[in-house]
């Protein structure tokens, strides 16, 4: 194995990406945790659109939603995703609502590939119910709100180029392996040594 290469599934040597992999899906699907594991495994940068927005605004996503509203946030999100797709090649973790935008879906399809980390409602709820950092779940019935968000967003997520199913009990590394396997099966994304 050459320096800087990582072993993917089935002994394929992976040394990077031909295009950015944008992880899409609901809050709690594992976009950040799995994304960081993928970036490490593939030896590429990990990019997080929400973190970039917070850095640029010098405030949290919750503060942006509260002060400026969701429409303002979504406009900044599109700007940041476009900039990251233009300037970096890596694993991009997007916010849960980012892929609802046709503009964002088109940018990701043109310059990268969208991977939907698909998780069922119970798994998502188990991961987000104790967190107060989710502005969209600050409602009287957060479980019902999450259920409605999943139902509303699933048609957009289904437009992703690749779908990888999350499973309860699957470790972050095992999920990263599933994503690498899906990227390899898709073809044209991973830089591989033959």
CSV table of C-alpha atoms in Angstrom, one decimal:
chain,number,residue,atom,x,y,z
A,1,UNK,CA,0.0,0.0,0.0
A,2,UNK,CA,1.3,3.4,-0.9
A,3,UNK,CA,1.6,6.3,1.6
A,4,UNK,CA,-1.7,8.2,2.0
A,5,UNK,CA,-3.9,5.3,0.8
A,6,UNK,CA,-6.6,3.7,2.9
A,7,UNK,CA,-8.0,0.2,2.4
A,8,UNK,CA,-11.7,0.2,1.6
A,9,UNK,CA,-14.0,-2.7,1.4
A,10,UNK,CA,-12.9,-5.9,-0.2
A,11,UNK,CA,-9.2,-4.9,-0.2
A,12,UNK,CA,-9.7,-2.1,-2.8
A,13,UNK,CA,-7.1,0.6,-2.2
A,14,UNK,CA,-8.8,4.0,-2.0
A,15,UNK,CA,-6.7,7.1,-2.2
A,16,UNK,CA,-9.3,9.9,-2.5
A,17,UNK,CA,-12.3,11.1,-4.3
A,18,UNK,CA,-13.0,12.1,-7.9
A,19,UNK,CA,-15.8,14.4,-6.7
A,20,UNK,CA,-17.3,15.6,-3.4
A,21,UNK,CA,-19.6,13.2,-1.6
A,22,UNK,CA,-22.5,15.2,0.0
A,23,UNK,CA,-24.2,13.4,2.9
A,24,UNK,CA,-27.9,14.2,3.1
A,25,UNK,CA,-30.7,13.1,5.4
A,26,UNK,CA,-32.5,13.9,8.6
A,27,UNK,CA,-31.0,15.3,11.8
A,28,UNK,CA,-29.7,12.3,13.7
A,29,UNK,CA,-29.0,10.2,10.5
A,30,UNK,CA,-25.3,10.3,11.3
A,31,UNK,CA,-24.1,12.8,8.6
A,32,UNK,CA,-21.4,14.3,10.9
A,33,UNK,CA,-20.2,11.2,12.7
A,34,UNK,CA,-20.2,9.0,9.6
A,35,UNK,CA,-18.8,11.9,7.5
A,36,UNK,CA,-15.8,12.3,9.8
A,37,UNK,CA,-15.1,8.6,9.7
A,38,UNK,CA,-15.4,8.6,5.9
A,39,UNK,CA,-13.1,11.6,5.5
A,40,UNK,CA,-10.5,9.9,7.7
A,41,UNK,CA,-10.8,6.6,5.9
A,42,UNK,CA,-10.5,8.2,2.4
A,43,UNK,CA,-7.9,10.7,3.5
A,44,UNK,CA,-9.9,13.7,2.3
A,45,UNK,CA,-11.2,16.8,4.1
A,46,UNK,CA,-14.4,16.7,6.2
A,47,UNK,CA,-16.7,19.7,5.4
A,48,UNK,CA,-19.7,20.7,7.4
A,49,UNK,CA,-22.1,23.2,5.9
A,50,UNK,CA,-23.7,24.1,9.2
A,51,UNK,CA,-20.3,24.7,10.9
A,52,UNK,CA,-19.3,26.9,8.0
A,53,UNK,CA,-22.5,28.9,8.3
A,54,UNK,CA,-21.9,29.3,12.0
A,55,UNK,CA,-18.3,30.4,11.5
A,56,UNK,CA,-19.3,33.0,8.9
A,57,UNK,CA,-22.2,34.4,11.0
A,58,UNK,CA,-20.4,34.1,14.3
A,59,UNK,CA,-23.5,32.6,15.9
A,60,UNK,CA,-25.1,29.2,16.2
A,61,UNK,CA,-27.7,27.8,13.8
A,62,UNK,CA,-30.4,28.2,16.5
A,63,UNK,CA,-29.4,31.9,17.0
A,64,UNK,CA,-29.5,32.4,13.2
A,65,UNK,CA,-33.0,30.8,13.0
A,66,UNK,CA,-34.2,32.9,16.0
A,67,UNK,CA,-32.7,36.3,14.9
A,68,UNK,CA,-32.9,36.1,11.1
A,69,UNK,CA,-35.4,33.3,10.3
A,70,UNK,CA,-35.3,30.1,8.3
A,71,UNK,CA,-35.4,31.8,4.9
A,72,UNK,CA,-32.3,33.8,5.7
A,73,UNK,CA,-30.5,30.7,7.0
A,74,UNK,CA,-31.5,28.7,3.8
A,75,UNK,CA,-30.0,31.4,1.6
A,76,UNK,CA,-26.7,31.4,3.5
A,77,UNK,CA,-26.8,27.6,3.4
A,78,UNK,CA,-27.0,27.6,-0.4
A,79,UNK,CA,-24.1,30.1,-0.7
A,80,UNK,CA,-21.9,28.0,1.6
A,81,UNK,CA,-22.7,24.7,-0.1
A,82,UNK,CA,-21.9,26.3,-3.5
A,83,UNK,CA,-18.6,27.6,-2.2
A,84,UNK,CA,-17.6,24.3,-0.7
A,85,UNK,CA,-18.4,22.4,-3.8
A,86,UNK,CA,-16.4,24.9,-5.9
A,87,UNK,CA,-13.3,25.0,-3.6
A,88,UNK,CA,-13.0,21.6,-1.9
A,89,UNK,CA,-13.2,17.9,-2.7
A,90,UNK,CA,-14.1,15.9,0.3
A,91,UNK,CA,-17.0,14.6,2.4
A,92,UNK,CA,-19.6,17.3,2.9
A,93,UNK,CA,-22.1,17.0,5.7
A,94,UNK,CA,-25.2,19.1,4.9
A,95,UNK,CA,-28.0,20.3,7.1
A,96,UNK,CA,-31.2,18.2,7.3
A,97,UNK,CA,-33.1,20.7,5.2
A,98,UNK,CA,-30.4,21.5,2.6
A,99,UNK,CA,-31.4,18.9,0.1
A,100,UNK,CA,-35.0,20.2,-0.1
A,101,UNK,CA,-33.7,23.1,-2.2
A,102,UNK,CA,-33.8,22.3,-5.9
A,103,UNK,CA,-30.8,24.7,-6.3
A,104,UNK,CA,-28.8,22.7,-3.8
A,105,UNK,CA,-29.8,19.4,-5.3
A,106,UNK,CA,-28.7,20.6,-8.8
A,107,UNK,CA,-25.4,22.0,-7.5
A,108,UNK,CA,-24.6,18.7,-5.7
A,109,UNK,CA,-25.5,16.6,-8.7
A,110,UNK,CA,-23.4,18.8,-11.0
A,111,UNK,CA,-20.3,18.9,-8.8
A,112,UNK,CA,-20.5,15.8,-6.6
A,113,UNK,CA,-22.8,13.0,-5.6
A,114,UNK,CA,-25.5,13.0,-2.9
A,115,UNK,CA,-25.6,10.1,-0.5
A,116,UNK,CA,-28.8,9.8,1.6
A,117,UNK,CA,-28.1,8.3,5.0
A,118,UNK,CA,-31.6,6.8,5.4
A,119,UNK,CA,-32.7,6.1,9.0
A,120,UNK,CA,-36.2,5.3,10.3
A,121,UNK,CA,-38.1,7.5,12.6
A,122,UNK,CA,-37.4,5.5,15.8
A,123,UNK,CA,-33.7,5.5,15.2
A,124,UNK,CA,-33.7,9.2,14.5
A,125,UNK,CA,-35.7,9.9,17.6
A,126,UNK,CA,-33.4,7.9,19.8
A,127,UNK,CA,-30.5,10.1,18.6
A,128,UNK,CA,-32.1,13.5,18.8
A,129,UNK,CA,-34.6,13.4,21.7
A,130,UNK,CA,-32.1,14.5,24.3
A,131,UNK,CA,-30.5,17.3,22.3
A,132,UNK,CA,-31.7,20.9,22.5
A,133,UNK,CA,-29.6,22.1,19.6
A,134,UNK,CA,-32.2,21.4,17.0
A,135,UNK,CA,-34.3,24.6,16.4
A,136,UNK,CA,-36.9,22.8,14.3
A,137,UNK,CA,-37.7,20.4,17.2
A,138,UNK,CA,-38.4,23.2,19.7
A,139,UNK,CA,-42.1,22.5,19.7
A,140,UNK,CA,-44.7,21.3,22.1
A,141,UNK,CA,-44.5,17.7,20.6
A,142,UNK,CA,-41.0,17.2,19.1
A,143,UNK,CA,-41.6,13.6,18.2
A,144,UNK,CA,-44.6,14.5,16.1
A,145,UNK,CA,-42.6,17.4,14.6
A,146,UNK,CA,-39.8,15.0,13.7
A,147,UNK,CA,-42.4,12.5,12.2
A,148,UNK,CA,-43.8,15.3,10.0
A,149,UNK,CA,-40.3,16.4,8.9
A,150,UNK,CA,-39.4,12.9,7.9
A,151,UNK,CA,-42.6,12.5,5.9
A,152,UNK,CA,-42.2,15.9,4.2
A,153,UNK,CA,-38.5,15.5,3.4
A,154,UNK,CA,-38.4,11.9,2.3
A,155,UNK,CA,-39.4,12.7,-1.4
A,156,UNK,CA,-36.5,15.1,-1.7
A,157,UNK,CA,-34.0,12.6,-0.1
A,158,UNK,CA,-35.2,9.9,-2.5
A,159,UNK,CA,-33.6,12.0,-5.3
A,160,UNK,CA,-30.1,11.4,-3.9
A,161,UNK,CA,-27.8,9.5,-6.3
A,162,UNK,CA,-27.0,6.8,-3.6
A,163,UNK,CA,-29.1,5.6,-0.6
A,164,UNK,CA,-27.4,3.9,2.3
A,165,UNK,CA,-29.7,2.5,5.1
A,166,UNK,CA,-28.7,3.1,8.7
A,167,UNK,CA,-29.5,0.3,11.2
A,168,UNK,CA,-29.8,0.4,15.0
A,169,UNK,CA,-26.6,-1.0,16.6
A,170,UNK,CA,-24.5,-0.4,13.5
A,171,UNK,CA,-21.3,1.3,14.5
A,172,UNK,CA,-20.0,4.5,12.9
A,173,UNK,CA,-17.2,2.6,11.3
A,174,UNK,CA,-19.6,-0.1,10.0
A,175,UNK,CA,-21.8,2.6,8.5
A,176,UNK,CA,-18.8,4.2,6.9
A,177,UNK,CA,-18.0,0.8,5.4
A,178,UNK,CA,-21.5,0.6,4.0
A,179,UNK,CA,-21.1,4.0,2.4
A,180,UNK,CA,-17.7,3.2,0.9
A,181,UNK,CA,-19.2,0.0,-0.5
A,182,UNK,CA,-22.1,1.9,-2.0
A,183,UNK,CA,-19.7,4.5,-3.5
A,184,UNK,CA,-17.6,1.7,-5.0
A,185,UNK,CA,-20.7,0.0,-6.4
A,186,UNK,CA,-21.8,3.2,-8.0
A,187,UNK,CA,-18.5,3.8,-9.7
A,188,UNK,CA,-16.8,7.0,-10.8
A,189,UNK,CA,-16.4,8.5,-7.3
A,190,UNK,CA,-13.6,6.8,-5.5
A,191,UNK,CA,-10.0,7.0,-6.7
A,192,UNK,CA,-8.8,3.4,-6.6
A,193,UNK,CA,-5.6,1.6,-7.5
A,194,UNK,CA,-6.3,-1.3,-9.8
